[in-house]
Amino acid sequence: MKTTLQKLFSSSQALFALALFALVPFSALAMNTTGWVQYNNDICGGTSAGYFYAVNPVATFSQIPTSNLPADYTTPGKYCIDETTCMLGQGSLEDCFYVDNGTSLVSNSSYTSIILPAGSAPTVTLTASPPSIVAQNGSSNLAWTTGNSPTSCTINNGVGTVSTAGGNTSVSPSTSTTYTITCTNAYGSANASATVTVTQPPNPTDSITVNGSSSVTITAGNSVTVAWGATNATSCSINNGIGSVSASGGSVTQYPSSSMTYTITCSGLTGTTAATASASVTVTPVPADMYASFTAAEQNLTATAGQPVSVQATVGNNSSTATGVPVNTTFWFNSSQSTSGASYKIFSSCQPSGCPGNWSETEGTNLDSTFTYTFNTPGTYYYEVCADEDQNGSYTVTDSNTANNCSGWGTITVQAAPDLTATTPSPFSDYIDSVHSFTDTISNLSLTSSATSGFHSIMQLCDYTNSTYCGTYDLVTDTGAYGSTIPPNSSGSVTASGISDPHTAGTYYYRFCANEYATSGSSFAQSSETETDYSNNCSGWAQFTDNAPYVVCSITSPSGTIYPGTPISYAGSEYGFAHYATLTWDGGATGSTYSNSYSSPGLYTVQLVGSYGGGIESATTTCSVTVSSPNVTLAASPDRVAKNTTGVGLTWTSGGLTDPNDRCVLSRGDIGTVDSTQSTSTTYIDPNAILSQTLYTIACGNGVSSSTASTTVNIIPGYSNF
């Protein structure tokens, strides 16, 4: 047996074919497997892992192609055929091959180990549920099962690798698609297919009714039920203000004010055609019902004679039907409850499109905020309001009930007007260009009527006493609107602010006028309050004295007689300037103090000027100072003596001799100088005898200024000293 086989496989090709035959047991030969198969169990011993090349059927044995080696097979190994051991006792063959570098097959007969295949190719099934779907939003579930432990499974058409243990996945193809699953293991591969058929979506359908019908007629103000249904729709909408609605159907309640057609439009999936359906409603109007009435506040009004009163009433439409056009509203006024001979005022209500249904408003103030009526004489008056009627009783629109067109008569009680007057202000005095606020009392002399808020008053400042002529200066200041009412026989105060005094000093006059307002410049006119007597609005005139500013100069030292060379201090003050004035002294010195001195006796004057605003305001004054000559006094004690008396005392004092070089010289008429002391105040005892009447003279000074004094000592007649 061995010899025969060796002959049969004498070539390397036969050897490999035999080896191939020995590698494939009967179970493996039945598989549809061709290629390298890897095994990890050692059946015959010798190696623990390896590959064999399987070929089926056996009749196609051929040279084993090295290019078919597994890509990851790189470990050299030895693989032998032992037919006695592994081929069920069919002989003994020990020819082998081995892989020495992962690519080359080399025949060798020195090895007896072999790796044998074990197991079967995988099995697989694939189903699609549902097998048919609608395009765009349909999906089908692919489910598969496997057998014989596949090592990998994939599904084509974008699904990719899936679980080898079986499973399912959802697919949504846009066109009909056949999906194929392929599973493989070491012994082979298997596949299965399932087809998903894709059909196009159907077009939507819809329907709509009004009160269950395709057309209906109602009276204005009633409701209708709009109902709809739809199939194969993704969105629906209805016109005439309903908008988007459910695509599965529904209903809404509507109150159409005019005839209209409701149209529903439903859209389906992309590529489908939208569906529409319509139902109509015809709305017939009902007649309007215009009315006029008074509220409690509108029923009885009060007014002041000569002053406008705002009149109003509630006007409306009781019907749900609009008038469609404006209607006339007439206000009647009379001293009796009759339209005969009455005054009237007509308004066109609800412009421009007419009065709505179920509508009302306060006519008069809301209709026309300027609508007022004036009664000039106190008394009781009546007024009535008629809707949808003119002064002739004619109607503008068809009215279902004309009995309620007029309100009935309301009452207006007209009282006498107030009487406002201003109080004469007090005299006032200030300096030019000062700014002040003046307050005055405004009185209501009426005993029955209040003065309403909002009237103005003015203050007038003039340079002339005539109440009708102000002269060259005329300033009118408005005090503004009075903020509250002044009850009968009551008073209130008004204030004119920011009044600047005239720039020129002098005597002016001012007054207040109640219920007057400043118009322009120095003009004023009657204000808003109606009065019984306008002639007493203005007060009497009060004197307004505007004084010029002035300055004051004073000598602060010395306090006594001033002599040549004595320092003199001055102080200045300013009064009545609009702002602080600049004080300027002789020689240009400025400030509130100044000092100088004079070398000679005489009367001197110092000028002080106060000025503000570059001379806009100024005042001048002077300080006078008298500089006295030095003086000296001389006295003898005793001044009557006996002949030959000695020791007469002479005493002198001096004033104004402040120079250090001043000296005094005492002389005697019959002797000459008897003392030349520099003392300007002393006592001298004359040692010389008095022989006859004797004249003493003292002269004090320094050659610039001097003063002298004399005294006489007389001899007592008939008496002499021996």
XYZ file of C-alpha atoms in Angstrom:
722
model
C 0.000 0.000 0.000
C 2.791 2.289 0.900
C 4.721 1.570 -2.278
C 1.748 2.154 -4.475
C 0.952 5.473 -2.881
C 4.557 6.572 -3.152
C 4.366 5.942 -6.837
C 1.157 7.727 -7.188
C 2.593 10.722 -5.392
C 6.101 10.640 -6.630
C 5.965 14.191 -7.731
C 5.702 17.075 -5.273
C 2.344 17.832 -6.774
C 1.095 14.346 -6.041
C 2.563 14.543 -2.564
C 0.673 17.703 -1.805
C -2.488 16.299 -3.266
C -2.168 13.222 -1.103
C -1.427 15.291 1.901
C -4.508 17.311 1.006
C -6.528 14.137 0.772
C -5.314 12.960 4.130
C -6.144 16.349 5.681
C -9.779 16.135 4.692
C -11.823 13.588 6.644
C -15.089 12.253 5.260
C -17.193 14.766 7.137
C -15.174 17.667 5.813
C -15.218 16.481 2.241
C -18.938 16.831 2.171
C -18.703 20.650 2.751
C -18.659 23.144 -0.033
C -15.370 24.456 1.251
C -12.247 25.359 -0.628
C -9.377 27.285 1.004
C -7.245 27.445 4.049
C -8.976 26.388 7.256
C -7.510 27.063 10.666
C -7.780 24.665 13.617
C -6.824 25.190 17.208
C -7.150 21.608 18.538
C -4.595 18.862 18.173
C -6.187 15.602 17.159
C -3.158 13.574 16.031
C -0.543 15.305 18.172
C 2.631 17.028 17.187
C 1.369 20.607 16.927
C -1.254 22.657 18.726
C -2.405 24.806 15.842
C -2.211 24.982 12.099
C -3.955 25.208 8.732
C -5.006 22.738 6.100
C -6.149 23.332 2.548
C -9.540 21.872 1.869
C -10.734 21.071 -1.607
C -14.171 19.735 -2.540
C -14.894 17.632 -4.436
C -11.914 15.345 -4.028
C -11.645 14.934 -7.777
C -10.401 18.543 -8.061
C -7.212 18.037 -6.073
C -4.592 20.354 -7.418
C -1.415 22.088 -6.437
C -1.948 23.942 -3.137
C -1.647 27.686 -3.993
C 0.587 29.539 -1.576
C -1.220 32.781 -2.368
C -4.231 31.396 -0.512
C -2.417 31.267 2.808
C -4.270 33.247 5.466
C -3.048 36.840 5.624
C -2.387 36.564 9.375
C -0.543 33.280 9.180
C 3.170 33.983 9.760
C 4.367 31.335 12.190
C 6.296 28.482 10.577
C 4.977 24.988 11.443
C 5.250 21.365 10.400
C 2.165 19.535 9.116
C 2.309 15.775 8.307
C -0.075 13.136 7.060
C -0.277 9.817 8.959
C -2.839 7.863 7.065
C -2.676 4.942 9.465
C -3.584 7.132 12.387
C -5.917 9.650 10.872
C -7.527 8.061 7.861
C -9.542 5.395 9.623
C -6.945 2.665 9.046
C -6.861 3.008 5.305
C -3.103 2.809 5.075
C 0.065 4.397 6.207
C 1.549 7.477 4.619
C 4.140 9.556 6.327
C 4.864 12.137 3.695
C 4.486 15.651 5.148
C 4.604 19.314 4.290
C 5.387 22.276 6.480
C 5.346 26.020 6.348
C 8.737 27.443 7.112
C 8.233 31.189 6.568
C 4.499 31.728 6.325
C 4.371 31.555 2.538
C 6.280 28.505 1.226
C 5.131 24.863 1.287
C 7.949 22.306 1.428
C 7.553 18.502 1.173
C 9.078 16.561 4.025
C 8.617 12.969 5.188
C 10.122 13.140 8.616
C 7.032 14.310 10.510
C 3.975 12.349 11.506
C 1.662 14.933 13.109
C -1.457 16.443 11.474
C -4.186 19.033 12.200
C -7.641 17.813 11.220
C -10.754 19.932 10.570
C -13.824 19.700 12.829
C -17.382 21.230 12.516
C -19.759 22.460 9.764
C -20.450 25.648 7.740
C -22.990 28.153 9.282
C -26.712 28.335 8.536
C -28.816 31.578 8.408
C -32.410 32.799 7.810
C -33.697 36.399 7.090
C -37.287 37.776 7.156
C -38.815 41.311 6.637
C -41.932 42.378 8.581
C -43.958 43.926 7.150
C -42.722 43.008 3.724
C -44.407 46.100 2.198
C -44.216 49.747 3.519
C -45.321 53.278 2.464
C -42.634 55.680 1.281
C -41.394 58.524 3.586
C -42.722 57.346 6.899
C -42.825 53.523 6.664
C -40.334 51.064 8.182
C -39.823 47.260 8.181
C -38.162 45.009 10.752
C -35.395 42.678 9.452
C -35.012 39.565 11.671
C -32.410 36.824 11.290
C -31.430 33.502 12.940
C -28.101 31.601 12.661
C -26.741 28.089 13.201
C -23.331 26.340 13.463
C -21.750 29.315 15.275
C -20.845 31.769 12.509
C -17.879 33.982 13.289
C -19.225 36.994 11.329
C -22.499 38.154 9.764
C -23.213 41.167 7.533
C -26.304 42.571 5.802
C -25.919 44.583 2.609
C -27.616 47.844 1.480
C -26.214 49.958 4.297
C -27.037 47.742 7.294
C -23.494 46.381 7.811
C -22.156 44.004 10.474
C -24.807 42.426 12.671
C -24.905 39.999 15.592
C -23.781 36.386 14.822
C -26.260 35.116 17.427
C -29.272 36.432 15.479
C -31.335 39.602 16.024
C -33.393 42.301 14.289
C -33.052 45.866 12.962
C -35.411 48.468 11.454
C -34.949 49.716 7.893
C -36.780 52.496 5.969
C -35.803 52.236 2.304
C -37.138 54.853 -0.106
C -37.537 52.255 -2.885
C -38.116 48.503 -2.962
C -34.934 46.791 -1.704
C -33.680 43.167 -1.309
C -31.537 42.683 1.805
C -29.036 39.718 1.913
C -27.327 38.444 5.064
C -24.021 36.529 4.768
C -22.595 34.543 7.709
C -19.210 32.729 7.743
C -17.138 30.446 9.998
C -14.067 28.252 9.617
C -15.998 25.720 7.602
C -17.684 27.964 5.109
C -20.403 30.603 4.634
C -24.155 30.835 4.151
C -26.594 33.588 3.100
C -30.312 34.391 3.046
C -32.393 37.213 1.505
C -35.633 39.166 2.183
C -37.275 41.872 0.048
C -38.995 45.079 1.398
C -41.464 46.453 -1.128
C -41.999 50.306 -0.984
C -45.286 51.844 -2.200
C -46.086 55.627 -2.670
C -48.371 57.420 -0.049
C -52.046 58.136 -0.919
C -53.364 61.678 -1.423
C -55.256 63.246 1.524
C -59.029 63.741 1.566
C -61.104 66.179 3.649
C -64.669 67.391 4.268
C -66.329 70.357 6.032
C -69.867 71.284 7.141
C -71.600 74.261 8.823
C -74.274 73.128 11.261
C -74.032 69.714 9.554
C -74.673 71.042 6.055
C -72.723 72.394 3.122
C -74.685 75.688 3.361
C -76.780 77.339 6.070
C -78.554 80.674 6.740
C -78.512 82.373 10.186
C -79.485 85.667 11.776
C -76.651 88.006 12.768
C -75.430 87.362 16.294
C -76.129 83.614 16.246
C -73.429 80.966 16.260
C -72.596 78.120 13.869
C -70.666 74.879 14.342
C -67.959 74.327 11.766
C -67.044 70.577 11.643
C -64.472 68.803 9.483
C -62.866 65.414 8.822
C -59.688 64.288 7.005
C -57.781 61.133 5.980
C -54.138 60.645 4.982
C -53.496 64.273 6.057
C -50.565 65.655 7.999
C -51.916 69.229 8.480
C -55.164 71.139 7.934
C -56.285 74.778 8.144
C -59.581 76.656 7.760
C -59.889 80.268 6.563
C -61.904 83.210 7.979
C -59.939 83.434 11.199
C -60.080 79.768 12.313
C -56.531 78.882 11.228
C -54.701 75.598 11.846
C -56.900 72.668 12.975
C -56.416 69.008 13.822
C -55.642 66.724 10.847
C -57.743 64.006 12.483
C -60.973 66.095 12.418
C -62.935 68.206 14.918
C -65.318 71.171 15.286
C -65.343 74.840 16.448
C -68.072 77.384 17.254
C -68.084 80.616 15.227
C -70.125 83.848 15.285
C -69.968 85.151 11.709
C -70.932 88.790 11.414
C -71.453 88.569 7.658
C -71.990 85.924 5.001
C -68.892 83.862 4.279
C -67.564 80.530 2.971
C -65.420 78.316 5.209
C -62.784 76.399 3.216
C -60.600 73.650 4.657
C -57.251 72.786 3.057
C -55.409 69.577 4.090
C -51.878 68.555 3.084
C -50.372 65.051 3.112
C -46.910 63.584 2.757
C -44.420 65.070 0.314
C -45.370 64.322 -3.204
C -49.091 64.134 -2.505
C -51.789 66.557 -3.679
C -53.570 68.806 -1.108
C -57.329 68.472 -0.670
C -59.910 71.254 -0.184
C -63.585 71.387 0.741
C -65.998 74.279 1.468
C -69.229 75.079 3.287
C -71.028 78.445 3.311
C -73.089 80.486 5.784
C -75.429 83.322 4.869
C -75.903 85.974 7.626
C -79.044 88.091 7.580
C -79.076 91.318 9.682
C -81.628 92.271 12.325
C -82.738 95.879 12.759
C -80.683 98.139 15.014
C -82.187 99.375 18.294
C -80.681 102.768 19.162
C -81.400 104.227 22.594
C -80.415 107.126 24.878
C -80.580 107.185 28.682
C -79.200 108.979 31.730
C -77.177 107.553 34.575
C -77.745 109.000 38.033
C -74.768 111.328 37.538
C -76.081 112.447 34.161
C -79.681 112.975 35.303
C -79.086 116.076 37.467
C -76.359 118.585 36.657
C -75.316 121.887 38.228
C -73.817 124.857 36.433
C -72.796 128.451 37.015
C -74.400 131.248 35.095
C -72.183 132.418 32.278
C -69.950 129.359 32.547
C -70.156 126.413 30.118
C -71.447 123.124 31.502
C -70.482 119.753 30.014
C -73.584 117.739 29.154
C -73.648 114.019 28.434
C -75.861 110.925 28.197
C -75.428 107.219 27.551
C -76.161 106.355 23.916
C -76.118 102.799 22.569
C -77.441 100.053 20.331
C -79.419 97.293 22.072
C -79.365 95.154 18.951
C -76.490 92.905 17.914
C -76.802 94.343 14.415
C -74.586 97.284 13.544
C -76.217 100.334 12.020
C -73.765 100.276 9.126
C -73.819 104.089 8.908
C -73.362 106.944 11.411
C -76.518 108.092 13.165
C -77.640 111.494 14.474
C -77.597 112.233 18.206
C -79.482 115.392 19.236
C -79.103 117.312 22.537
C -82.076 119.530 23.482
C -81.969 122.448 26.002
C -84.955 124.404 27.295
C -86.432 126.109 30.357
C -89.299 123.604 30.162
C -89.525 119.888 29.374
C -90.399 120.432 25.732
C -88.524 120.504 22.452
C -90.731 123.358 21.294
C -88.594 126.474 21.126
C -85.652 124.567 22.598
C -82.057 124.994 21.615
C -80.356 121.908 20.222
C -77.025 120.499 19.163
C -76.683 117.580 16.694
C -73.766 115.134 16.596
C -73.025 112.414 14.089
C -72.322 109.329 16.225
C -70.190 106.304 15.273
C -68.247 107.781 12.413
C -67.305 106.640 9.847
C -68.596 103.049 9.678
C -71.634 103.170 11.963
C -72.536 102.051 15.465
C -71.553 98.450 16.306
C -74.043 95.967 17.665
C -74.377 95.680 21.435
C -72.576 99.015 21.753
C -72.807 101.975 24.103
C -70.765 105.011 25.150
C -71.118 108.296 26.970
C -71.992 110.864 24.355
C -71.053 114.440 24.941
C -67.695 114.318 26.697
C -66.478 111.199 24.842
C -68.078 112.132 21.566
C -66.773 115.689 21.568
C -64.713 116.792 24.577
C -65.364 120.466 23.739
C -69.172 120.118 23.724
C -70.597 122.424 26.379
C -73.658 124.588 26.765
C -73.804 127.944 28.575
C -76.754 129.315 30.573
C -76.306 133.029 31.238
C -79.090 133.413 33.794
C -79.461 131.494 37.060
C -82.447 129.143 37.200
C -83.628 125.582 36.513
C -83.239 124.194 32.986
C -83.855 120.853 31.270
C -82.055 118.808 28.648
C -82.804 115.631 26.692
C -80.772 113.409 24.380
C -82.280 111.504 21.420
C -80.350 108.801 19.557
C -80.940 108.242 15.830
C -83.065 111.387 15.620
C -82.400 114.856 14.247
C -84.114 118.128 15.196
C -87.100 117.117 13.058
C -87.486 113.663 14.634
C -86.229 111.921 11.476
C -84.364 108.583 11.737
C -81.116 107.687 10.020
C -81.509 103.881 10.142
C -84.392 101.422 10.505
C -84.858 101.066 14.242
C -86.621 98.084 15.813
C -87.798 100.208 18.761
C -88.141 103.982 18.453
C -89.768 104.360 21.882
C -86.410 104.277 23.643
C -84.601 106.641 21.283
C -84.847 109.585 23.729
C -83.506 109.674 27.275
C -86.233 111.702 28.921
C -85.529 115.071 30.516
C -82.640 115.736 32.877
C -82.317 118.778 35.126
C -79.603 121.464 35.083
C -79.578 123.826 38.065
C -77.804 127.075 37.137
C -76.401 129.128 40.002
C -75.153 132.707 40.062
C -71.513 133.147 39.049
C -68.750 133.827 41.591
C -67.200 137.280 42.057
C -63.412 137.304 42.373
C -61.348 140.227 43.591
C -57.749 140.811 44.647
C -56.657 142.446 47.923
C -54.580 145.648 47.824
C -51.014 144.638 48.744
C -48.809 146.381 51.339
C -46.245 149.046 50.392
C -42.862 147.616 49.578
C -39.323 149.009 49.576
C -36.094 147.474 48.307
C -33.034 148.172 46.221
C -32.789 148.132 42.431
C -32.274 144.788 40.642
C -33.427 142.731 43.625
C -35.562 139.629 42.933
C -38.632 138.885 45.052
C -41.815 136.837 45.275
C -45.079 138.598 46.114
C -48.170 136.931 47.584
C -51.687 138.288 47.541
C -55.145 137.204 48.708
C -57.863 136.410 46.141
C -61.420 136.475 47.526
C -64.707 135.104 46.188
C -67.351 137.651 47.157
C -70.245 135.461 45.995
C -72.393 134.010 48.786
C -73.721 131.122 46.654
C -71.273 130.035 43.944
C -67.764 128.615 44.095
C -64.997 129.714 41.779
C -63.690 126.657 39.929
C -60.019 125.768 39.759
C -57.864 126.702 36.788
C -58.344 130.456 36.584
C -55.250 132.691 36.474
C -54.294 135.901 38.242
C -51.588 138.481 37.523
C -49.322 140.963 39.322
C -48.695 144.307 37.588
C -45.728 146.604 38.404
C -45.843 150.171 36.982
C -44.118 153.552 37.259
C -47.356 155.531 37.150
C -50.251 155.764 39.594
C -53.047 155.828 37.051
C -54.707 152.406 37.099
C -55.280 152.543 33.358
C -51.843 153.735 32.331
C -48.553 152.333 33.517
C -46.175 154.818 31.935
C -42.855 153.633 30.531
C -42.417 150.720 32.900
C -45.046 147.961 32.840
C -44.332 144.425 34.063
C -47.145 141.809 34.115
C -46.453 138.454 35.781
C -48.883 135.510 35.614
C -49.334 133.611 38.883
C -50.395 130.426 37.046
C -53.561 128.342 37.225
C -55.228 128.291 40.617
C -55.157 124.731 41.910
C -58.486 124.381 43.684
C -61.945 125.855 43.967
C -62.680 128.891 46.125
C -65.972 128.324 47.955
C -68.490 131.136 48.376
C -67.364 133.924 50.705
C -63.871 132.400 50.937
C -60.403 133.314 49.815
C -57.092 131.858 48.753
C -53.596 133.103 48.024
C -51.635 133.520 44.785
C -47.932 134.159 44.353
C -45.986 135.994 41.655
C -42.450 134.623 41.701
C -39.161 135.890 40.309
C -40.104 139.572 40.198
C -37.016 141.692 39.379
C -37.052 145.269 40.686
C -36.679 148.014 38.091
C -33.071 148.890 37.302
C -33.652 152.557 37.966
C -34.241 153.793 41.502
C -37.518 155.551 42.094
C -41.087 155.192 43.232
C -43.259 152.566 41.479
C -46.661 151.016 42.080
C -47.952 147.448 41.994
C -51.233 145.584 42.252
C -52.850 142.131 41.749
C -55.764 141.264 39.442
C -57.849 138.121 40.024
C -59.164 136.023 37.110
C -56.801 137.629 34.623
C -53.924 136.040 32.697
C -50.834 137.451 31.027
C -51.081 137.345 27.240
C -47.888 138.844 25.803
C -45.490 141.536 26.892
C -47.288 143.751 29.391
C -50.802 142.754 28.281
C -53.344 140.664 30.161
C -56.886 139.486 29.541
C -59.833 137.906 31.321
C -59.197 134.359 32.476
C -61.456 131.295 32.441
C -63.797 131.993 35.369
C -67.201 133.499 34.579
C -68.096 136.220 37.115
C -70.992 138.422 38.005
C -68.704 141.466 38.200
C -65.391 141.838 36.375
C -64.843 145.483 37.360
C -63.493 144.636 40.819
C -60.971 141.990 39.743
C -57.958 144.248 40.333
C -56.795 145.532 43.708
C -55.737 149.081 44.556
C -52.174 150.213 43.880
C -49.481 149.932 46.553
C -46.279 151.976 46.537
C -43.161 150.120 45.468
C -40.010 152.058 46.394
C -36.896 151.024 44.528
C -33.797 152.464 46.224
C -30.387 152.978 44.694
C -27.485 151.089 46.244
C -25.084 153.102 48.382
C -21.712 152.915 50.114
C -20.643 154.162 53.570
C -17.173 155.364 54.613
C -16.012 155.829 58.238
C -12.752 156.583 60.118
C -11.961 153.799 62.533
C -8.789 155.342 64.071
C -7.557 157.500 65.632
C -10.554 158.415 67.711
C -9.345 161.923 68.740
C -7.736 164.926 67.100
C -5.664 164.133 64.051
C -2.322 165.829 63.578
C 0.125 165.818 60.703
C 1.793 162.410 60.310
C -0.861 160.558 62.309
C -1.886 157.194 60.585
C -5.592 157.224 59.667
C -7.673 153.983 59.128
C -10.903 153.905 57.089
C -13.643 151.262 56.697
C -16.067 150.947 53.755
C -19.412 149.117 53.422
C -21.849 148.604 50.481
C -25.632 148.260 50.648
C -28.396 147.415 48.181
C -26.321 146.011 45.340
C -27.742 143.022 43.442
C -24.501 141.188 44.160
C -21.353 141.972 46.103
C -19.883 145.256 44.897
C -16.193 146.136 44.511
C -15.031 148.974 46.827
C -12.364 151.234 45.334
C -10.517 153.982 47.338
C -8.477 157.004 46.248
C -5.398 155.863 44.413
C -7.013 152.610 43.193
C -6.770 150.573 46.370
C -9.673 148.080 46.710
C -11.241 146.358 49.651
C -13.302 147.180 52.681
C -10.413 148.945 54.546
C -7.934 151.693 53.672
C -5.254 153.746 55.518
C -3.145 156.904 54.925
C -1.742 160.002 56.717
C -1.228 163.706 55.998
C 1.907 165.760 56.622
C 0.217 169.147 56.894
C -2.772 170.484 58.741
C -5.925 170.926 56.724
C -9.290 169.434 55.670
C -8.905 166.327 53.537
C -11.455 164.132 51.646
C -11.183 160.402 50.740
C -13.491 159.058 48.008
C -14.981 155.538 48.114
C -16.689 154.023 45.000
C -18.812 150.866 45.058
C -19.362 149.163 41.673
C -21.007 145.958 40.349
C -21.216 144.468 36.871
C -18.717 146.783 35.234
C -20.622 149.836 36.359
C -24.183 148.561 35.892
C -24.707 149.519 39.518
C -22.456 152.041 41.313
C -22.451 154.419 44.275
C -19.936 157.012 45.582
C -19.301 158.598 48.971
C -16.494 160.464 50.755
C -14.860 160.571 54.161
C -13.690 163.965 55.416
C -10.831 164.305 57.879
C -9.419 167.414 59.584
C -5.695 167.435 60.305
C -5.011 169.955 63.143
C -1.863 172.010 63.742
C 0.250 171.154 66.784
C -0.771 173.193 69.909
C 0.804 174.189 73.169
C -0.519 175.789 76.395
C 1.472 177.791 78.961
C 0.475 178.730 82.540
C 2.303 180.596 85.360
C 1.815 179.814 88.984
C 1.372 182.155 90.650
C 0.550 184.675 87.965
C 0.444 187.662 90.453
C 3.445 188.249 92.621
C 5.137 190.966 94.663
C 7.999 192.727 93.069
C 11.308 190.870 93.305
C 9.543 187.515 93.747
C 11.496 184.515 92.456
C 10.494 180.907 91.750
C 7.495 181.487 89.534
C 6.479 178.097 88.142
C 5.753 177.801 84.410
C 3.933 174.705 83.084
C 3.293 173.866 79.422
C 1.683 171.015 77.514
C 1.621 170.390 73.752
C -0.438 168.339 71.270
C 0.356 167.024 67.811
C 4.087 167.152 68.295
C 4.858 163.599 67.409
C 8.134 164.127 65.601
C 11.121 162.953 67.647
C 12.877 166.236 66.758
C 10.167 168.425 68.245
C 11.410 170.721 71.058
C 10.039 173.587 73.139
C 11.863 176.902 73.938
C 10.675 179.070 76.868
C 11.585 182.759 76.739
C 11.000 185.728 79.084
C 10.370 189.178 77.678
C 12.953 190.992 79.746
C 15.624 188.263 79.716
C 15.199 186.121 76.590
C 15.491 182.309 76.534
C 15.226 180.899 79.978
C 14.824 177.168 79.010
C 15.520 175.201 75.834
C 14.465 171.734 76.990
C 13.318 169.264 74.347
C 10.456 168.262 76.509
C 7.119 169.032 74.942
C 5.347 168.882 78.260
C 6.994 169.918 81.504
C 7.210 172.459 84.363
C 9.930 175.099 84.748
C 10.688 177.139 87.942
C 12.059 180.574 86.991
C 14.897 181.496 89.398
C 14.942 185.092 88.217
C 13.140 187.817 90.167
C 10.074 189.400 88.780
C 10.721 193.152 88.695
C 7.695 194.225 86.671
C 4.931 192.770 84.622
C 6.600 189.909 82.765
C 5.590 188.053 79.523
C 6.578 184.394 79.124
C 6.419 182.754 75.668
C 6.769 179.050 74.815
C 7.512 178.000 71.191
C 7.311 174.254 70.281
C 8.010 172.559 66.931
C 10.668 171.265 64.577
C 10.767 173.956 61.955
C 8.094 172.348 59.781
C 5.176 172.981 62.020
C 5.149 174.818 65.316
C 2.880 176.273 67.954
C 3.354 179.050 70.503
C 1.612 180.184 73.700
C 2.135 183.056 76.152
C 1.241 183.941 79.700
C 1.809 187.090 81.823
C 2.885 187.403 85.439
C 1.681 190.675 86.996
C 3.054 192.668 89.985
C 0.649 193.191 92.819
C 0.295 197.007 93.055
C 1.624 198.681 96.221
C 3.216 195.536 97.395
C 6.789 194.578 97.126
C 9.258 192.402 98.862
C 12.031 193.952 100.801
